[in-house]
């Protein structure tokens, strides 16, 4: 299995709204499309995209979905400010299983769309070392055995 870690696109800033409710900035739409095209060109088409529950992360995942029968699954395990939940691949897999998705069995490629620093921490768990921080709309591709394969910018 290949894992693609993607940091959400830039969000609109509005001091009157909770961060969880802030939408993806329209200026990010083209960058999301470029990243989706680059991933598609590289044969990195996930069947399931797991995302944070924050609006801008979920919107990033929806726009990355492109054509095909892919699902976007929002999970608490990728959502900031949820101290009762561990940020581990095991937690993500378990939460997906409860929603009816057996990610290990059904996915050759899995995309995770979330936030800094959580995505970096998850990648570090697999790689055994901390990768350079992800920029907005940058993808880090790692295989399940913990080998960094590439970085793709949107």
N, CA and C atoms as an extended XYZ file, in Angstrom:
462
Properties=species:S:1:pos:R:3:atomname:S:1:resname:S:1:resid:I:1 pbc="F F F"
N         0.834       -1.183        0.000 N   UNK     1
C         0.000        0.000        0.000 CA  UNK     1
C         0.877        1.245        0.000 C   UNK     1
N         0.462        2.226       -0.800 N   UNK     2
C         1.114        3.536       -0.772 CA  UNK     2
C         0.216        4.502       -0.014 C   UNK     2
N         0.834        5.308        0.816 N   UNK     3
C         0.127        6.330        1.571 CA  UNK     3
C         0.530        7.695        1.032 C   UNK     3
N        -0.455        8.538        0.788 N   UNK     4
C        -0.202        9.892        0.322 CA  UNK     4
C        -0.685       10.841        1.413 C   UNK     4
N         0.241       11.560        1.999 N   UNK     5
C        -0.084       12.552        3.024 CA  UNK     5
C        -0.189       13.907        2.334 C   UNK     5
N        -1.345       14.563        2.446 N   UNK     6
C        -1.553       15.863        1.802 CA  UNK     6
C        -2.011       16.869        2.852 C   UNK     6
N        -1.275       17.968        2.933 N   UNK     7
C        -1.713       19.055        3.803 CA  UNK     7
C        -2.795       19.845        3.077 C   UNK     7
N        -3.855       20.197        3.783 N   UNK     8
C        -4.981       20.919        3.190 CA  UNK     8
C        -4.525       22.193        2.489 C   UNK     8
N        -5.364       22.678        1.581 N   UNK     9
C        -5.085       23.925        0.882 CA  UNK     9
C        -5.321       25.123        1.781 C   UNK     9
N        -4.850       26.292        1.338 N   UNK    10
C        -5.070       27.513        2.126 CA  UNK    10
C        -6.561       27.758        2.356 C   UNK    10
N        -6.866       28.254        3.532 N   UNK    11
C        -8.260       28.516        3.895 CA  UNK    11
C        -8.521       30.016        3.915 C   UNK    11
N        -9.793       30.377        3.812 N   UNK    12
C       -10.178       31.776        3.978 CA  UNK    12
C        -9.973       32.154        5.437 C   UNK    12
N        -9.528       33.359        5.662 N   UNK    13
C        -9.345       33.808        7.046 CA  UNK    13
C       -10.519       34.693        7.431 C   UNK    13
N       -11.122       34.348        8.561 N   UNK    14
C       -12.265       35.086        9.063 CA  UNK    14
C       -12.235       34.958       10.577 C   UNK    14
N       -11.901       36.047       11.246 N   UNK    15
C       -11.760       36.014       12.705 CA  UNK    15
C       -13.074       35.759       13.430 C   UNK    15
N       -14.199       35.854       12.714 N   UNK    16
C       -15.495       35.635       13.356 CA  UNK    16
C       -15.915       34.170       13.319 C   UNK    16
N       -15.200       33.332       12.588 N   UNK    17
C       -15.555       31.908       12.464 CA  UNK    17
C       -14.528       31.027       13.157 C   UNK    17
N       -15.005       29.915       13.668 N   UNK    18
C       -14.144       28.890       14.230 CA  UNK    18
C       -13.294       28.297       13.107 C   UNK    18
N       -12.045       27.982       13.383 N   UNK    19
C       -11.133       27.434       12.377 CA  UNK    19
C       -11.718       26.200       11.695 C   UNK    19
N       -12.442       25.387       12.433 N   UNK    20
C       -13.021       24.159       11.880 CA  UNK    20
C       -14.035       24.448       10.781 C   UNK    20
N       -14.622       25.633       10.791 N   UNK    21
C       -15.657       25.990        9.820 CA  UNK    21
C       -15.136       26.800        8.637 C   UNK    21
N       -13.863       27.174        8.648 N   UNK    22
C       -13.333       28.002        7.572 CA  UNK    22
C       -13.230       27.207        6.271 C   UNK    22
N       -13.729       27.773        5.175 N   UNK    23
C       -13.688       27.061        3.895 CA  UNK    23
C       -12.333       27.187        3.213 C   UNK    23
N       -12.135       26.341        2.241 N   UNK    24
C       -10.969       26.408        1.374 CA  UNK    24
C       -11.025       27.722        0.604 C   UNK    24
N        -9.899       28.405        0.490 N   UNK    25
C        -9.848       29.666       -0.257 CA  UNK    25
C       -10.005       29.390       -1.748 C   UNK    25
N       -10.840       30.152       -2.441 N   UNK    26
C       -10.991       29.949       -3.888 CA  UNK    26
C        -9.664       30.031       -4.644 C   UNK    26
N        -8.717       30.791       -4.122 N   UNK    27
C        -7.406       30.898       -4.772 CA  UNK    27
C        -6.659       29.565       -4.760 C   UNK    27
N        -7.093       28.609       -3.930 N   UNK    28
C        -6.431       27.299       -3.841 CA  UNK    28
C        -6.973       26.301       -4.853 C   UNK    28
N        -8.112       26.583       -5.470 N   UNK    29
C        -8.758       25.603       -6.345 CA  UNK    29
C        -7.842       25.115       -7.466 C   UNK    29
N        -7.157       26.048       -8.144 N   UNK    30
C        -6.268       25.653       -9.242 CA  UNK    30
C        -5.115       24.794       -8.748 C   UNK    30
N        -4.574       25.124       -7.578 N   UNK    31
C        -3.467       24.337       -7.030 CA  UNK    31
C        -3.918       22.922       -6.675 C   UNK    31
N        -5.128       22.803       -6.142 N   UNK    32
C        -5.656       21.476       -5.837 CA  UNK    32
C        -5.791       20.670       -7.126 C   UNK    32
N        -6.297       21.309       -8.169 N   UNK    33
C        -6.448       20.625       -9.460 CA  UNK    33
C        -5.091       20.181      -10.012 C   UNK    33
N        -4.065       21.027       -9.879 N   UNK    34
C        -2.726       20.655      -10.360 CA  UNK    34
C        -2.172       19.465       -9.586 C   UNK    34
N        -2.369       19.468       -8.277 N   UNK    35
C        -1.901       18.350       -7.464 CA  UNK    35
C        -2.648       17.069       -7.842 C   UNK    35
N        -3.959       17.169       -8.020 N   UNK    36
C        -4.746       16.000       -8.424 CA  UNK    36
C        -4.269       15.458       -9.767 C   UNK    36
N        -3.983       16.354      -10.705 N   UNK    37
C        -3.506       15.923      -12.028 CA  UNK    37
C        -2.143       15.246      -11.915 C   UNK    37
N        -1.250       15.792      -11.098 N   UNK    38
C         0.085       15.197      -10.921 CA  UNK    38
C        -0.017       13.819      -10.276 C   UNK    38
N        -0.889       13.670       -9.292 N   UNK    39
C        -1.073       12.372       -8.647 CA  UNK    39
C        -1.663       11.367       -9.627 C   UNK    39
N        -2.627       11.814      -10.420 N   UNK    40
C        -3.236       10.940      -11.424 CA  UNK    40
C        -2.201       10.506      -12.455 C   UNK    40
N        -1.374       11.435      -12.904 N   UNK    41
C        -0.324       11.135      -13.877 CA  UNK    41
C         0.664       10.107      -13.319 C   UNK    41
N         0.913       10.189      -12.012 N   UNK    42
C         1.827        9.246      -11.365 CA  UNK    42
C         1.172        7.924      -10.989 C   UNK    42
N        -0.087        7.734      -11.377 N   UNK    43
C        -0.781        6.491      -11.059 CA  UNK    43
C        -1.167        6.368       -9.593 C   UNK    43
N        -1.261        7.501       -8.913 N   UNK    44
C        -1.552        7.504       -7.484 CA  UNK    44
C        -3.012        7.901       -7.247 C   UNK    44
N        -3.908        7.030       -7.687 N   UNK    45
C        -5.338        7.284       -7.564 CA  UNK    45
C        -5.905        6.478       -6.402 C   UNK    45
N        -6.194        7.133       -5.304 N   UNK    46
C        -6.724        6.387       -4.157 CA  UNK    46
C        -8.187        6.024       -4.341 C   UNK    46
N        -8.566        4.888       -3.808 N   UNK    47
C        -9.974        4.496       -3.797 CA  UNK    47
C       -10.701        5.239       -2.681 C   UNK    47
N        -9.973        5.491       -1.585 N   UNK    48
C       -10.542        6.207       -0.446 CA  UNK    48
C        -9.596        7.344       -0.067 C   UNK    48
N       -10.178        8.503        0.194 N   UNK    49
C        -9.428        9.638        0.725 CA  UNK    49
C        -9.956        9.874        2.132 C   UNK    49
N        -9.084        9.758        3.105 N   UNK    50
C        -9.452        9.991        4.498 CA  UNK    50
C        -9.055       11.425        4.823 C   UNK    50
N        -9.988       12.172        5.433 N   UNK    51
C        -9.690       13.575        5.713 CA  UNK    51
C       -10.058       13.945        7.142 C   UNK    51
N        -9.497       15.060        7.543 N   UNK    52
C        -9.911       15.721        8.773 CA  UNK    52
C       -11.365       16.158        8.610 C   UNK    52
N       -12.018       16.374        9.714 N   UNK    53
C       -13.401       16.863        9.679 CA  UNK    53
C       -13.474       18.381        9.474 C   UNK    53
N       -12.352       19.074        9.558 N   UNK    54
C       -12.369       20.523        9.320 CA  UNK    54
C       -12.814       20.793        7.889 C   UNK    54
N       -13.609       21.823        7.722 N   UNK    55
C       -14.225       22.117        6.423 CA  UNK    55
C       -13.208       22.270        5.298 C   UNK    55
N       -12.138       23.054        5.521 N   UNK    56
C       -11.163       23.303        4.446 CA  UNK    56
C       -10.380       22.038        4.086 C   UNK    56
N       -10.136       21.163        5.046 N   UNK    57
C        -9.463       19.886        4.744 CA  UNK    57
C       -10.406       18.974        3.962 C   UNK    57
N       -11.652       18.921        4.387 N   UNK    58
C       -12.628       18.077        3.693 CA  UNK    58
C       -12.859       18.583        2.268 C   UNK    58
N       -12.910       19.909        2.095 N   UNK    59
C       -13.068       20.470        0.746 CA  UNK    59
C       -11.847       20.175       -0.123 C   UNK    59
N       -10.669       20.198        0.464 N   UNK    60
C        -9.464       19.826       -0.278 CA  UNK    60
C        -9.587       18.382       -0.755 C   UNK    60
N       -10.004       17.488        0.133 N   UNK    61
C       -10.167       16.067       -0.223 CA  UNK    61
C       -11.211       15.901       -1.328 C   UNK    61
N       -12.318       16.601       -1.212 N   UNK    62
C       -13.369       16.502       -2.235 CA  UNK    62
C       -12.845       16.941       -3.599 C   UNK    62
N       -12.059       18.002       -3.637 N   UNK    63
C       -11.518       18.493       -4.911 CA  UNK    63
C       -10.425       17.575       -5.448 C   UNK    63
N        -9.711       16.875       -4.579 N   UNK    64
C        -8.677       15.931       -5.017 CA  UNK    64
C        -9.279       14.631       -5.542 C   UNK    64
N       -10.516       14.409       -5.234 N   UNK    65
C       -11.160       13.145       -5.592 CA  UNK    65
C       -11.186       12.915       -7.103 C   UNK    65
N       -11.350       13.952       -7.870 N   UNK    66
C       -11.381       13.872       -9.343 CA  UNK    66
C       -12.351       12.806       -9.832 C   UNK    66
N       -12.148       12.305      -11.020 N   UNK    67
C       -13.091       11.321      -11.563 CA  UNK    67
C       -12.829        9.934      -10.973 C   UNK    67
N       -13.859        9.151      -10.956 N   UNK    68
C       -13.719        7.795      -10.439 CA  UNK    68
C       -14.540        7.577       -9.194 C   UNK    68
N       -14.713        6.336       -8.810 N   UNK    69
C       -15.566        5.999       -7.668 CA  UNK    69
C       -14.821        6.074       -6.335 C   UNK    69
N       -14.260        7.225       -6.041 N   UNK    70
C       -13.527        7.365       -4.790 CA  UNK    70
C       -14.445        7.934       -3.710 C   UNK    70
N       -14.172        7.516       -2.504 N   UNK    71
C       -14.923        7.982       -1.336 CA  UNK    71
C       -14.056        8.955       -0.548 C   UNK    71
N       -14.692        9.946        0.062 N   UNK    72
C       -14.019       10.807        1.022 CA  UNK    72
C       -14.605       10.469        2.383 C   UNK    72
N       -13.735       10.064        3.290 N   UNK    73
C       -14.146        9.633        4.621 CA  UNK    73
C       -13.557       10.577        5.672 C   UNK    73
N       -14.374       11.471        6.244 N   UNK    74
C       -13.859       12.322        7.322 CA  UNK    74
C       -13.728       11.518        8.621 C   UNK    74
N       -12.588       11.675        9.285 N   UNK    75
C       -12.354       10.939       10.532 CA  UNK    75
C       -11.867       11.885       11.621 C   UNK    75
N       -12.213       11.552       12.838 N   UNK    76
C       -11.780       12.333       13.995 CA  UNK    76
C       -10.279       12.184       14.215 C   UNK    76
N        -9.730       11.028       13.845 N   UNK    77
C        -8.310       10.748       14.086 CA  UNK    77
C        -7.378       11.675       13.304 C   UNK    77
N        -7.879       12.400       12.317 N   UNK    78
C        -7.063       13.393       11.596 CA  UNK    78
C        -7.468       14.823       11.932 C   UNK    78
N        -8.393       14.988       12.852 N   UNK    79
C        -8.962       16.295       13.163 CA  UNK    79
C        -8.260       16.910       14.373 C   UNK    79
N        -7.794       18.160       14.233 N   UNK    80
C        -7.125       18.819       15.365 CA  UNK    80
C        -8.063       19.021       16.557 C   UNK    80
N        -7.439       19.254       17.700 N   UNK    81
C        -8.153       19.596       18.928 CA  UNK    81
C        -9.134       18.499       19.361 C   UNK    81
N        -8.708       17.264       19.174 N   UNK    82
C        -9.479       16.114       19.663 CA  UNK    82
C        -8.544       15.305       20.568 C   UNK    82
N        -8.299       15.822       21.785 N   UNK    83
C        -7.294       15.198       22.659 CA  UNK    83
C        -7.630       13.775       23.080 C   UNK    83
N        -8.891       13.393       22.980 N   UNK    84
C        -9.270       12.040       23.395 CA  UNK    84
C        -8.918       10.994       22.346 C   UNK    84
N        -8.454       11.443       21.179 N   UNK    85
C        -8.162       10.530       20.073 CA  UNK    85
C        -6.660       10.527       19.797 C   UNK    85
N        -6.083        9.346       19.664 N   UNK    86
C        -4.671        9.234       19.294 CA  UNK    86
C        -4.507        9.437       17.797 C   UNK    86
N        -3.453       10.110       17.409 N   UNK    87
C        -3.165       10.348       15.999 CA  UNK    87
C        -2.189        9.280       15.524 C   UNK    87
N        -2.719        8.084       15.260 N   UNK    88
C        -1.902        6.976       14.769 CA  UNK    88
C        -2.606        6.341       13.581 C   UNK    88
N        -1.850        5.624       12.772 N   UNK    89
C        -2.455        4.908       11.654 CA  UNK    89
C        -3.439        3.863       12.169 C   UNK    89
N        -3.136        3.248       13.292 N   UNK    90
C        -4.039        2.244       13.860 CA  UNK    90
C        -5.389        2.864       14.180 C   UNK    90
N        -5.387        4.064       14.755 N   UNK    91
C        -6.630        4.748       15.077 CA  UNK    91
C        -7.406        5.096       13.815 C   UNK    91
N        -6.708        5.557       12.793 N   UNK    92
C        -7.353        5.896       11.520 CA  UNK    92
C        -7.971        4.654       10.890 C   UNK    92
N        -7.212        3.563       10.865 N   UNK    93
C        -7.718        2.310       10.297 CA  UNK    93
C        -8.927        1.798       11.070 C   UNK    93
N        -8.889        1.915       12.378 N   UNK    94
C        -9.994        1.467       13.220 CA  UNK    94
C       -11.244        2.309       12.991 C   UNK    94
N       -11.070        3.616       12.921 N   UNK    95
C       -12.214        4.502       12.686 CA  UNK    95
C       -12.820        4.246       11.307 C   UNK    95
N       -11.977        4.007       10.317 N   UNK    96
C       -12.474        3.689        8.972 CA  UNK    96
C       -13.230        2.360        8.982 C   UNK    96
N       -12.713        1.380        9.709 N   UNK    97
C       -13.379        0.075        9.802 CA  UNK    97
C       -14.765        0.232       10.415 C   UNK    97
N       -14.889        1.068       11.437 N   UNK    98
C       -16.197        1.311       12.056 CA  UNK    98
C       -17.169        1.953       11.064 C   UNK    98
N       -16.635        2.696       10.089 N   UNK    99
C       -17.473        3.322        9.062 CA  UNK    99
C       -17.704        2.398        7.867 C   UNK    99
N       -17.170        1.172        7.936 N   UNK   100
C       -17.405        0.192        6.885 CA  UNK   100
C       -16.317        0.111        5.829 C   UNK   100
N       -15.145        0.671        6.102 N   UNK   101
C       -14.038        0.653        5.143 CA  UNK   101
C       -12.877       -0.159        5.714 C   UNK   101
N       -12.516       -1.245        5.042 N   UNK   102
C       -11.338       -2.019        5.419 CA  UNK   102
C       -10.196       -1.530        4.533 C   UNK   102
N        -9.520       -0.498        4.990 N   UNK   103
C        -8.522        0.177        4.164 CA  UNK   103
C        -7.346       -0.723        3.814 C   UNK   103
N        -6.925       -1.576        4.730 N   UNK   104
C        -5.787       -2.458        4.442 CA  UNK   104
C        -6.133       -3.478        3.367 C   UNK   104
N        -7.348       -3.961        3.368 N   UNK   105
C        -7.761       -4.967        2.394 CA  UNK   105
C        -8.120       -4.349        1.041 C   UNK   105
N        -8.756       -3.182        1.065 N   UNK   106
C        -9.371       -2.648       -0.148 CA  UNK   106
C        -8.570       -1.568       -0.872 C   UNK   106
N        -7.474       -1.108       -0.313 N   UNK   107
C        -6.774        0.039       -0.902 CA  UNK   107
C        -5.315       -0.280       -1.225 C   UNK   107
N        -4.934       -0.053       -2.475 N   UNK   108
C        -3.517       -0.086       -2.854 CA  UNK   108
C        -2.876        1.269       -2.602 C   UNK   108
N        -3.711        2.307       -2.731 N   UNK   109
C        -3.270        3.684       -2.510 CA  UNK   109
C        -4.287        4.336       -1.581 C   UNK   109
N        -3.801        4.965       -0.523 N   UNK   110
C        -4.661        5.651        0.434 CA  UNK   110
C        -4.159        7.074        0.616 C   UNK   110
N        -5.052        8.041        0.511 N   UNK   111
C        -4.691        9.440        0.711 CA  UNK   111
C        -5.237        9.917        2.051 C   UNK   111
N        -4.402       10.642        2.787 N   UNK   112
C        -4.781       11.251        4.054 CA  UNK   112
C        -4.651       12.765        3.889 C   UNK   112
N        -5.739       13.498        4.080 N   UNK   113
C        -5.722       14.956        3.956 CA  UNK   113
C        -5.959       15.535        5.342 C   UNK   113
N        -4.982       16.307        5.805 N   UNK   114
C        -5.095       16.843        7.160 CA  UNK   114
C        -4.266       18.082        7.358 C   UNK   114
N        -3.701       18.173        8.554 N   UNK   115
C        -3.095       19.415        9.030 CA  UNK   115
C        -1.661       19.196        9.504 C   UNK   115
N        -0.938       20.288        9.551 N   UNK   116
C         0.381       20.309       10.152 CA  UNK   116
C         0.164       20.535       11.644 C   UNK   116
N         0.779       19.882       12.563 N   UNK   117
C         1.875       18.931       12.422 CA  UNK   117
C         1.432       17.461       12.408 C   UNK   117
N         0.135       17.187       12.473 N   UNK   118
C        -0.331       15.809       12.600 CA  UNK   118
C         0.144       14.917       11.452 C   UNK   118
N         0.067       15.409       10.212 N   UNK   119
C         0.491       14.574        9.087 CA  UNK   119
C         1.982       14.249        9.179 C   UNK   119
N         2.770       15.225        9.579 N   UNK   120
C         4.207       14.993        9.734 CA  UNK   120
C         4.453       13.939       10.816 C   UNK   120
N         3.683       14.000       11.895 N   UNK   121
C         3.830       13.023       12.978 CA  UNK   121
C         3.458       11.613       12.503 C   UNK   121
N         2.392       11.510       11.720 N   UNK   122
C         2.008       10.190       11.187 CA  UNK   122
C         3.080        9.646       10.241 C   UNK   122
N         3.595       10.521        9.366 N   UNK   123
C         4.649       10.090        8.441 CA  UNK   123
C         5.883        9.648        9.220 C   UNK   123
N         6.200       10.363       10.287 N   UNK   124
C         7.357       10.000       11.107 CA  UNK   124
C         7.181        8.615       11.733 C   UNK   124
N         5.955        8.279       12.134 N   UNK   125
C         5.697        6.951       12.702 CA  UNK   125
C         6.058        5.855       11.699 C   UNK   125
N         5.781        6.101       10.420 N   UNK   126
C         6.078        5.098        9.389 CA  UNK   126
C         7.540        5.134        8.948 C   UNK   126
N         8.081        6.340        8.809 N   UNK   127
C         9.439        6.489        8.279 CA  UNK   127
C        10.517        6.243        9.326 C   UNK   127
N        10.168        6.425       10.596 N   UNK   128
C        11.165        6.284       11.645 CA  UNK   128
C        11.995        7.540       11.823 C   UNK   128
N        11.695        8.567       11.051 N   UNK   129
C        12.365        9.862       11.187 CA  UNK   129
C        11.402       10.933       10.691 C   UNK   129
N        11.606       12.139       11.187 N   UNK   130
C        10.700       13.214       10.812 CA  UNK   130
C        11.035       13.748        9.422 C   UNK   130
N        10.063       13.726        8.498 N   UNK   131
C        10.308       14.332        7.185 CA  UNK   131
C        10.213       15.844        7.296 C   UNK   131
N        10.722       16.549        6.312 N   UNK   132
C        10.559       18.001        6.281 CA  UNK   132
C         9.068       18.305        6.291 C   UNK   132
N         8.686       19.391        6.950 N   UNK   133
C         7.274       19.755        7.074 CA  UNK   133
C         6.625       19.912        5.700 C   UNK   133
N         5.363       19.564        5.629 N   UNK   134
C         4.599       19.692        4.392 CA  UNK   134
C         4.110       21.126        4.226 C   UNK   134
N         4.258       21.649        3.036 N   UNK   135
C         3.666       22.936        2.691 CA  UNK   135
C         2.201       22.692        2.342 C   UNK   135
N         1.427       23.763        2.296 N   UNK   136
C         0.029       23.635        1.882 CA  UNK   136
C        -0.014       23.023        0.489 C   UNK   136
N        -0.890       22.068        0.310 N   UNK   137
C        -1.086       21.362       -0.961 CA  UNK   137
C         0.174       20.696       -1.490 C   UNK   137
N         0.938       20.128       -0.573 N   UNK   138
C         2.081       19.299       -0.953 CA  UNK   138
C         1.770       17.870       -0.527 C   UNK   138
N         2.112       16.918       -1.378 N   UNK   139
C         1.869       15.509       -1.081 CA  UNK   139
C         3.186       14.809       -0.782 C   UNK   139
N         3.158       13.982        0.214 N   UNK   140
C         4.287       13.136        0.583 CA  UNK   140
C         3.828       11.705        0.351 C   UNK   140
N         4.539       10.963       -0.509 N   UNK   141
C         4.159        9.592       -0.839 CA  UNK   141
C         5.119        8.640       -0.135 C   UNK   141
N         4.544        7.734        0.665 N   UNK   142
C         5.307        6.788        1.475 CA  UNK   142
C         4.719        5.408        1.244 C   UNK   142
N         5.563        4.380        1.168 N   UNK   143
C         4.977        3.043        1.084 CA  UNK   143
C         4.764        2.514        2.498 C   UNK   143
N         3.939        1.484        2.600 N   UNK   144
C         3.526        0.954        3.897 CA  UNK   144
C         4.704        0.443        4.712 C   UNK   144
N         5.820        0.130        4.048 N   UNK   145
C         7.013       -0.385        4.747 CA  UNK   145
C         7.870        0.739        5.287 C   UNK   145
N         7.457        1.984        5.085 N   UNK   146
C         8.181        3.110        5.660 CA  UNK   146
C         9.257        3.682        4.770 C   UNK   146
N         9.101        3.584        3.466 N   UNK   147
C        10.072        4.161        2.551 CA  UNK   147
C         9.472        5.398        1.878 C   UNK   147
N        10.144        6.523        2.036 N   UNK   148
C         9.713        7.751        1.375 CA  UNK   148
C         9.944        7.597       -0.112 C   UNK   148
N         8.904        7.808       -0.916 N   UNK   149
C         9.038        7.638       -2.351 CA  UNK   149
C         9.169        8.945       -3.088 C   UNK   149
N         8.353        9.953       -2.760 N   UNK   150
C         8.443       11.232       -3.456 CA  UNK   150
C         7.635       12.294       -2.756 C   UNK   150
N         7.873       13.528       -3.151 N   UNK   151
C         7.064       14.673       -2.728 CA  UNK   151
C         6.544       15.322       -3.990 C   UNK   151
N         5.281       15.736       -3.973 N   UNK   152
C         4.656       16.364       -5.142 CA  UNK   152
C         3.981       17.648       -4.679 C   UNK   152
N         4.326       18.751       -5.315 N   UNK   153
C         3.730       20.039       -4.963 CA  UNK   153
C         2.547       20.337       -5.866 C   UNK   153
N         1.535       20.971       -5.280 N   UNK   154
C         0.345       21.367       -6.039 CA  UNK   154
C         0.431       22.771       -6.536 C   UNK   154
